[in-house]
């Protein structure tokens, strides 16, 4: 018997070049703002300016592993190598610390 996709995964979800975000399962929506994926196309690195949004993210990046990002107090320029896949969970403002069990001041900026 084939496994069914969870009902909250978009039917057209796949890791194509670009950025996509979608709503989390209903049970997580109090703490989680969105789930997201970013795939940098082959051929050129991507430079992005990340603007502060008071959120923190639990991130997995191909070739690096898992880490926590934010919240940021100012804009941050990032460079991601061509062909990289990144997936993340964005926590609502102030929710990340509770979920991760640490003060957000430890991961700020």
mmCIF file of N, CA and C in Angstrom:
data_model
loop_
_atom_site.group_PDB
_atom_site.id
_atom_site.type_symbol
_atom_site.label_atom_id
_atom_site.label_comp_id
_atom_site.label_asym_id
_atom_site.label_seq_id
_atom_site.Cartn_x
_atom_site.Cartn_y
_atom_site.Cartn_z
ATOM 1 N N UNK A 1 0.843 -1.177 0.000
ATOM 2 C CA UNK A 1 0.000 0.000 0.000
ATOM 3 C C UNK A 1 0.891 1.244 0.000
ATOM 4 N N UNK A 2 0.637 2.192 -0.884
ATOM 5 C CA UNK A 2 1.428 3.414 -0.993
ATOM 6 C C UNK A 2 1.069 4.386 0.121
ATOM 7 N N UNK A 3 2.083 5.103 0.607
ATOM 8 C CA UNK A 3 1.844 6.108 1.645
ATOM 9 C C UNK A 3 1.138 7.317 1.030
ATOM 10 N N UNK A 4 0.202 7.886 1.774
ATOM 11 C CA UNK A 4 -0.486 9.094 1.319
ATOM 12 C C UNK A 4 0.261 10.329 1.777
ATOM 13 N N UNK A 5 0.254 11.358 0.940
ATOM 14 C CA UNK A 5 0.813 12.651 1.337
ATOM 15 C C UNK A 5 -0.075 13.246 2.418
ATOM 16 N N UNK A 6 0.498 13.921 3.428
ATOM 17 C CA UNK A 6 -0.343 14.625 4.395
ATOM 18 C C UNK A 6 -1.206 15.655 3.671
ATOM 19 N N UNK A 7 -2.394 15.927 4.188
ATOM 20 C CA UNK A 7 -3.309 16.830 3.473
ATOM 21 C C UNK A 7 -2.826 18.271 3.426
ATOM 22 N N UNK A 8 -1.833 18.660 4.244
ATOM 23 C CA UNK A 8 -1.355 20.040 4.223
ATOM 24 C C UNK A 8 -0.231 20.260 3.227
ATOM 25 N N UNK A 9 0.303 19.197 2.589
ATOM 26 C CA UNK A 9 1.341 19.355 1.575
ATOM 27 C C UNK A 9 0.657 19.665 0.248
ATOM 28 N N UNK A 10 0.989 20.800 -0.366
ATOM 29 C CA UNK A 10 0.367 21.130 -1.645
ATOM 30 C C UNK A 10 0.595 20.029 -2.666
ATOM 31 N N UNK A 11 -0.433 19.714 -3.438
ATOM 32 C CA UNK A 11 -0.343 18.661 -4.435
ATOM 33 C C UNK A 11 0.709 18.907 -5.483
ATOM 34 N N UNK A 12 1.043 20.186 -5.741
ATOM 35 C CA UNK A 12 2.040 20.516 -6.753
ATOM 36 C C UNK A 12 3.405 20.834 -6.142
ATOM 37 N N UNK A 13 3.630 20.435 -4.875
ATOM 38 C CA UNK A 13 4.896 20.735 -4.209
ATOM 39 C C UNK A 13 6.021 19.876 -4.780
ATOM 40 N N UNK A 14 7.119 20.508 -5.107
ATOM 41 C CA UNK A 14 8.321 19.828 -5.540
ATOM 42 C C UNK A 14 9.461 20.818 -5.380
ATOM 43 N N UNK A 15 10.667 20.332 -5.442
ATOM 44 C CA UNK A 15 11.809 21.210 -5.235
ATOM 45 C C UNK A 15 12.330 21.721 -6.574
ATOM 46 N N UNK A 16 11.604 22.640 -7.154
ATOM 47 C CA UNK A 16 12.012 23.298 -8.389
ATOM 48 C C UNK A 16 12.752 24.583 -8.021
ATOM 49 N N UNK A 17 13.592 25.111 -8.901
ATOM 50 C CA UNK A 17 14.280 26.364 -8.598
ATOM 51 C C UNK A 17 13.296 27.464 -8.205
ATOM 52 N N UNK A 18 13.668 28.223 -7.184
ATOM 53 C CA UNK A 18 12.848 29.322 -6.712
ATOM 54 C C UNK A 18 12.599 29.219 -5.218
ATOM 55 N N UNK A 19 11.624 29.971 -4.755
ATOM 56 C CA UNK A 19 11.263 30.017 -3.339
ATOM 57 C C UNK A 19 9.769 29.765 -3.229
ATOM 58 N N UNK A 20 9.379 28.949 -2.244
ATOM 59 C CA UNK A 20 7.959 28.700 -2.011
ATOM 60 C C UNK A 20 7.729 28.587 -0.515
ATOM 61 N N UNK A 21 6.566 29.030 -0.072
ATOM 62 C CA UNK A 21 6.182 28.809 1.312
ATOM 63 C C UNK A 21 4.730 28.399 1.355
ATOM 64 N N UNK A 22 4.392 27.650 2.405
ATOM 65 C CA UNK A 22 3.031 27.183 2.540
ATOM 66 C C UNK A 22 2.657 27.133 4.010
ATOM 67 N N UNK A 23 1.366 27.080 4.270
ATOM 68 C CA UNK A 23 0.846 27.073 5.636
ATOM 69 C C UNK A 23 1.215 25.775 6.342
ATOM 70 N N UNK A 24 1.496 25.860 7.636
ATOM 71 C CA UNK A 24 1.795 24.648 8.399
ATOM 72 C C UNK A 24 0.521 23.873 8.702
ATOM 73 N N UNK A 25 0.651 22.641 9.213
ATOM 74 C CA UNK A 25 -0.531 21.897 9.641
ATOM 75 C C UNK A 25 -1.287 22.712 10.697
ATOM 76 N N UNK A 26 -2.578 22.563 10.756
ATOM 77 C CA UNK A 26 -3.423 23.346 11.663
ATOM 78 C C UNK A 26 -2.940 23.282 13.111
ATOM 79 N N UNK A 27 -2.473 22.146 13.571
ATOM 80 C CA UNK A 27 -2.046 21.987 14.957
ATOM 81 C C UNK A 27 -0.821 22.831 15.306
ATOM 82 N N UNK A 28 -0.044 23.266 14.305
ATOM 83 C CA UNK A 28 1.172 24.040 14.548
ATOM 84 C C UNK A 28 1.010 25.527 14.293
ATOM 85 N N UNK A 29 -0.138 25.948 13.804
ATOM 86 C CA UNK A 29 -0.301 27.335 13.355
ATOM 87 C C UNK A 29 -0.203 28.380 14.461
ATOM 88 N N UNK A 30 -0.329 27.990 15.721
ATOM 89 C CA UNK A 30 -0.146 28.949 16.804
ATOM 90 C C UNK A 30 1.299 29.393 16.940
ATOM 91 N N UNK A 31 2.241 28.507 16.635
ATOM 92 C CA UNK A 31 3.667 28.803 16.784
ATOM 93 C C UNK A 31 4.399 28.954 15.459
ATOM 94 N N UNK A 32 3.894 28.333 14.404
ATOM 95 C CA UNK A 32 4.596 28.306 13.114
ATOM 96 C C UNK A 32 3.881 29.205 12.112
ATOM 97 N N UNK A 33 4.634 30.155 11.550
ATOM 98 C CA UNK A 33 4.071 31.066 10.544
ATOM 99 C C UNK A 33 3.960 30.386 9.186
ATOM 100 N N UNK A 34 5.000 29.628 8.799
ATOM 101 C CA UNK A 34 4.973 28.945 7.511
ATOM 102 C C UNK A 34 6.095 27.926 7.436
ATOM 103 N N UNK A 35 5.985 27.053 6.469
ATOM 104 C CA UNK A 35 7.048 26.149 6.060
ATOM 105 C C UNK A 35 7.544 26.695 4.724
ATOM 106 N N UNK A 36 8.815 26.534 4.435
ATOM 107 C CA UNK A 36 9.322 27.111 3.186
ATOM 108 C C UNK A 36 10.460 26.275 2.607
ATOM 109 N N UNK A 37 10.693 26.480 1.330
ATOM 110 C CA UNK A 37 11.797 25.820 0.621
ATOM 111 C C UNK A 37 12.387 26.798 -0.382
ATOM 112 N N UNK A 38 13.683 26.724 -0.536
ATOM 113 C CA UNK A 38 14.390 27.556 -1.501
ATOM 114 C C UNK A 38 15.370 26.675 -2.258
ATOM 115 N N UNK A 39 15.318 26.733 -3.572
ATOM 116 C CA UNK A 39 16.236 25.972 -4.417
ATOM 117 C C UNK A 39 16.919 26.961 -5.351
ATOM 118 N N UNK A 40 18.236 27.065 -5.225
ATOM 119 C CA UNK A 40 19.006 27.968 -6.074
ATOM 120 C C UNK A 40 19.350 27.218 -7.350
ATOM 121 N N UNK A 41 18.987 27.772 -8.505
ATOM 122 C CA UNK A 41 19.279 27.077 -9.765
ATOM 123 C C UNK A 41 20.773 26.869 -9.963
ATOM 124 N N UNK A 42 21.108 25.832 -10.727
ATOM 125 C CA UNK A 42 22.500 25.627 -11.111
ATOM 126 C C UNK A 42 22.949 26.798 -11.975
ATOM 127 N N UNK A 43 24.233 27.083 -11.952
ATOM 128 C CA UNK A 43 24.756 28.086 -12.877
ATOM 129 C C UNK A 43 25.176 29.384 -12.234
ATOM 130 N N UNK A 44 24.552 29.810 -11.136
ATOM 131 C CA UNK A 44 24.930 31.093 -10.531
ATOM 132 C C UNK A 44 24.534 31.110 -9.058
ATOM 133 N N UNK A 45 25.436 31.624 -8.227
ATOM 134 C CA UNK A 45 25.101 31.815 -6.819
ATOM 135 C C UNK A 45 23.999 32.862 -6.720
ATOM 136 N N UNK A 46 23.274 32.855 -5.597
ATOM 137 C CA UNK A 46 22.195 33.836 -5.403
ATOM 138 C C UNK A 46 22.505 34.692 -4.178
ATOM 139 N N UNK A 47 22.432 36.001 -4.352
ATOM 140 C CA UNK A 47 22.588 36.949 -3.257
ATOM 141 C C UNK A 47 21.200 37.463 -2.889
ATOM 142 N N UNK A 48 20.897 37.430 -1.595
ATOM 143 C CA UNK A 48 19.578 37.839 -1.103
ATOM 144 C C UNK A 48 19.763 38.794 0.060
ATOM 145 N N UNK A 49 18.895 39.779 0.163
ATOM 146 C CA UNK A 49 18.858 40.663 1.317
ATOM 147 C C UNK A 49 17.684 40.216 2.181
ATOM 148 N N UNK A 50 17.984 39.700 3.374
ATOM 149 C CA UNK A 50 16.952 39.241 4.300
ATOM 150 C C UNK A 50 16.614 40.400 5.225
ATOM 151 N N UNK A 51 15.349 40.800 5.223
ATOM 152 C CA UNK A 51 14.909 41.923 6.053
ATOM 153 C C UNK A 51 14.372 41.415 7.384
ATOM 154 N N UNK A 52 14.576 42.172 8.460
ATOM 155 C CA UNK A 52 14.088 41.724 9.771
ATOM 156 C C UNK A 52 12.566 41.628 9.784
ATOM 157 N N UNK A 53 12.057 40.530 10.394
ATOM 158 C CA UNK A 53 10.604 40.333 10.476
ATOM 159 C C UNK A 53 10.169 39.854 11.860
ATOM 160 N N UNK A 54 11.097 39.862 12.836
ATOM 161 C CA UNK A 54 10.843 39.437 14.222
ATOM 162 C C UNK A 54 10.638 37.935 14.348
ATOM 163 N N UNK A 55 10.819 37.192 13.263
ATOM 164 C CA UNK A 55 10.645 35.739 13.291
ATOM 165 C C UNK A 55 11.995 35.060 13.437
ATOM 166 N N UNK A 56 11.954 33.793 13.836
ATOM 167 C CA UNK A 56 13.141 32.944 13.830
ATOM 168 C C UNK A 56 12.809 31.719 12.991
ATOM 169 N N UNK A 57 13.835 31.120 12.414
ATOM 170 C CA UNK A 57 13.637 29.975 11.533
ATOM 171 C C UNK A 57 14.535 28.818 11.956
ATOM 172 N N UNK A 58 14.001 27.613 11.877
ATOM 173 C CA UNK A 58 14.782 26.395 11.984
ATOM 174 C C UNK A 58 15.051 25.974 10.544
ATOM 175 N N UNK A 59 16.323 25.899 10.164
ATOM 176 C CA UNK A 59 16.713 25.758 8.766
ATOM 177 C C UNK A 59 17.572 24.511 8.577
ATOM 178 N N UNK A 60 17.367 23.811 7.454
ATOM 179 C CA UNK A 60 18.290 22.781 7.002
ATOM 180 C C UNK A 60 18.789 23.214 5.635
ATOM 181 N N UNK A 61 20.136 23.302 5.502
ATOM 182 C CA UNK A 61 20.746 23.714 4.241
ATOM 183 C C UNK A 61 21.654 22.611 3.730
ATOM 184 N N UNK A 62 21.458 22.246 2.486
ATOM 185 C CA UNK A 62 22.263 21.215 1.838
ATOM 186 C C UNK A 62 23.742 21.566 1.969
ATOM 187 N N UNK A 63 24.527 20.601 2.418
ATOM 188 C CA UNK A 63 25.964 20.812 2.548
ATOM 189 C C UNK A 63 26.383 21.447 3.862
ATOM 190 N N UNK A 64 25.424 21.976 4.630
ATOM 191 C CA UNK A 64 25.741 22.621 5.906
ATOM 192 C C UNK A 64 25.075 21.894 7.064
ATOM 193 N N UNK A 65 23.818 21.541 6.902
ATOM 194 C CA UNK A 65 23.062 20.894 7.968
ATOM 195 C C UNK A 65 22.055 21.853 8.573
ATOM 196 N N UNK A 66 21.671 21.572 9.819
ATOM 197 C CA UNK A 66 20.643 22.359 10.475
ATOM 198 C C UNK A 66 21.202 23.493 11.312
ATOM 199 N N UNK A 67 20.426 24.590 11.386
ATOM 200 C CA UNK A 67 20.790 25.720 12.224
ATOM 201 C C UNK A 67 19.554 26.575 12.487
ATOM 202 N N UNK A 68 19.677 27.478 13.440
ATOM 203 C CA UNK A 68 18.606 28.421 13.766
ATOM 204 C C UNK A 68 19.030 29.793 13.263
ATOM 205 N N UNK A 69 18.107 30.509 12.624
ATOM 206 C CA UNK A 69 18.384 31.846 12.115
ATOM 207 C C UNK A 69 17.428 32.852 12.733
ATOM 208 N N UNK A 70 17.977 34.020 13.082
ATOM 209 C CA UNK A 70 17.152 35.117 13.560
ATOM 210 C C UNK A 70 16.734 34.977 14.993
ATOM 211 N N UNK A 71 15.946 35.904 15.457
ATOM 212 C CA UNK A 71 15.465 37.076 14.734
ATOM 213 C C UNK A 71 16.595 38.085 14.483
ATOM 214 N N UNK A 72 16.451 38.827 13.419
ATOM 215 C CA UNK A 72 17.453 39.810 13.035
ATOM 216 C C UNK A 72 17.005 41.206 13.453
ATOM 217 N N UNK A 73 17.985 42.052 13.790
ATOM 218 C CA UNK A 73 17.669 43.437 14.144
ATOM 219 C C UNK A 73 17.946 44.389 12.984
ATOM 220 N N UNK A 74 18.496 43.868 11.904
ATOM 221 C CA UNK A 74 18.764 44.680 10.715
ATOM 222 C C UNK A 74 18.862 43.777 9.506
ATOM 223 N N UNK A 75 18.956 44.365 8.322
ATOM 224 C CA UNK A 75 19.050 43.561 7.105
ATOM 225 C C UNK A 75 20.343 42.744 7.077
ATOM 226 N N UNK A 76 20.257 41.545 6.480
ATOM 227 C CA UNK A 76 21.413 40.648 6.368
ATOM 228 C C UNK A 76 21.526 40.194 4.920
ATOM 229 N N UNK A 77 22.694 40.410 4.329
ATOM 230 C CA UNK A 77 22.936 39.950 2.960
ATOM 231 C C UNK A 77 23.484 38.526 3.033
ATOM 232 N N UNK A 78 22.863 37.604 2.284
ATOM 233 C CA UNK A 78 23.314 36.217 2.255
ATOM 234 C C UNK A 78 23.676 35.830 0.827
ATOM 235 N N UNK A 79 24.634 34.935 0.702
ATOM 236 C CA UNK A 79 25.008 34.380 -0.600
ATOM 237 C C UNK A 79 24.845 32.870 -0.494
ATOM 238 N N UNK A 80 24.054 32.296 -1.407
ATOM 239 C CA UNK A 80 23.811 30.859 -1.430
ATOM 240 C C UNK A 80 24.374 30.307 -2.734
ATOM 241 N N UNK A 81 25.139 29.239 -2.618
ATOM 242 C CA UNK A 81 25.789 28.653 -3.796
ATOM 243 C C UNK A 81 24.769 28.045 -4.755
ATOM 244 N N UNK A 82 25.076 28.099 -6.029
ATOM 245 C CA UNK A 82 24.230 27.522 -7.070
ATOM 246 C C UNK A 82 23.963 26.055 -6.768
ATOM 247 N N UNK A 83 22.722 25.621 -6.999
ATOM 248 C CA UNK A 83 22.335 24.230 -6.807
ATOM 249 C C UNK A 83 21.966 23.851 -5.381
ATOM 250 N N UNK A 84 22.009 24.798 -4.452
ATOM 251 C CA UNK A 84 21.730 24.510 -3.046
ATOM 252 C C UNK A 84 20.227 24.418 -2.783
ATOM 253 N N UNK A 85 19.859 23.466 -1.931
ATOM 254 C CA UNK A 85 18.482 23.303 -1.460
ATOM 255 C C UNK A 85 18.452 23.687 0.016
ATOM 256 N N UNK A 86 17.485 24.535 0.393
ATOM 257 C CA UNK A 86 17.305 24.951 1.783
ATOM 258 C C UNK A 86 15.825 24.784 2.116
ATOM 259 N N UNK A 87 15.526 24.204 3.279
ATOM 260 C CA UNK A 87 14.140 24.096 3.742
ATOM 261 C C UNK A 87 14.078 24.632 5.170
ATOM 262 N N UNK A 88 12.923 25.169 5.543
ATOM 263 C CA UNK A 88 12.835 25.752 6.870
ATOM 264 C C UNK A 88 11.439 25.795 7.438
ATOM 265 N N UNK A 89 11.419 26.030 8.746
ATOM 266 C CA UNK A 89 10.192 26.267 9.499
ATOM 267 C C UNK A 89 10.329 27.666 10.084
ATOM 268 N N UNK A 90 9.422 28.576 9.744
ATOM 269 C CA UNK A 90 9.461 29.941 10.274
ATOM 270 C C UNK A 90 8.503 30.040 11.457
ATOM 271 N N UNK A 91 9.054 30.378 12.618
ATOM 272 C CA UNK A 91 8.241 30.536 13.815
ATOM 273 C C UNK A 91 7.675 31.948 13.888
ATOM 274 N N UNK A 92 6.510 32.070 14.441
ATOM 275 C CA UNK A 92 5.913 33.387 14.654
ATOM 276 C C UNK A 92 6.797 34.186 15.614
ATOM 277 N N UNK A 93 6.712 35.539 15.585
ATOM 278 C CA UNK A 93 7.523 36.340 16.510
ATOM 279 C C UNK A 93 7.367 35.852 17.947
ATOM 280 N N UNK A 94 8.466 35.672 18.602
ATOM 281 C CA UNK A 94 8.622 35.226 19.992
ATOM 282 C C UNK A 94 8.288 33.752 20.220
ATOM 283 N N UNK A 95 7.707 33.044 19.276
ATOM 284 C CA UNK A 95 7.359 31.629 19.475
ATOM 285 C C UNK A 95 8.568 30.710 19.358
ATOM 286 N N UNK A 96 9.564 31.094 18.579
ATOM 287 C CA UNK A 96 10.720 30.229 18.359
ATOM 288 C C UNK A 96 11.461 29.872 19.628
ATOM 289 N N UNK A 97 11.631 30.824 20.516
ATOM 290 C CA UNK A 97 12.339 30.558 21.763
ATOM 291 C C UNK A 97 11.648 29.498 22.596
ATOM 292 N N UNK A 98 10.339 29.591 22.691
ATOM 293 C CA UNK A 98 9.567 28.618 23.461
ATOM 294 C C UNK A 98 9.690 27.231 22.842
ATOM 295 N N UNK A 99 9.519 27.146 21.535
ATOM 296 C CA UNK A 99 9.573 25.855 20.843
ATOM 297 C C UNK A 99 10.969 25.243 20.926
ATOM 298 N N UNK A 100 11.999 26.068 20.758
ATOM 299 C CA UNK A 100 13.372 25.570 20.755
ATOM 300 C C UNK A 100 13.970 25.437 22.155
ATOM 301 N N UNK A 101 13.304 26.019 23.146
ATOM 302 C CA UNK A 101 13.778 25.907 24.518
ATOM 303 C C UNK A 101 14.997 26.750 24.827
ATOM 304 N N UNK A 102 15.103 27.921 24.196
ATOM 305 C CA UNK A 102 16.226 28.814 24.472
ATOM 306 C C UNK A 102 15.793 30.257 24.281
ATOM 307 N N UNK A 103 16.477 31.185 24.953
ATOM 308 C CA UNK A 103 16.137 32.592 24.741
ATOM 309 C C UNK A 103 16.528 33.013 23.326
ATOM 310 N N UNK A 104 15.647 33.735 22.644
ATOM 311 C CA UNK A 104 15.954 34.159 21.276
ATOM 312 C C UNK A 104 17.141 35.122 21.219
ATOM 313 N N UNK A 105 17.479 35.736 22.344
ATOM 314 C CA UNK A 105 18.667 36.611 22.377
ATOM 315 C C UNK A 105 19.939 35.814 22.049
ATOM 316 N N UNK A 106 19.927 34.500 22.270
ATOM 317 C CA UNK A 106 21.089 33.662 21.969
ATOM 318 C C UNK A 106 21.275 33.429 20.475
ATOM 319 N N UNK A 107 20.239 33.643 19.674
ATOM 320 C CA UNK A 107 20.337 33.426 18.226
ATOM 321 C C UNK A 107 20.044 34.695 17.430
ATOM 322 N N UNK A 108 19.892 35.812 18.123
ATOM 323 C CA UNK A 108 19.606 37.093 17.447
ATOM 324 C C UNK A 108 20.772 37.446 16.529
ATOM 325 N N UNK A 109 20.444 37.962 15.368
ATOM 326 C CA UNK A 109 21.423 38.408 14.361
ATOM 327 C C UNK A 109 22.347 37.284 13.934
#
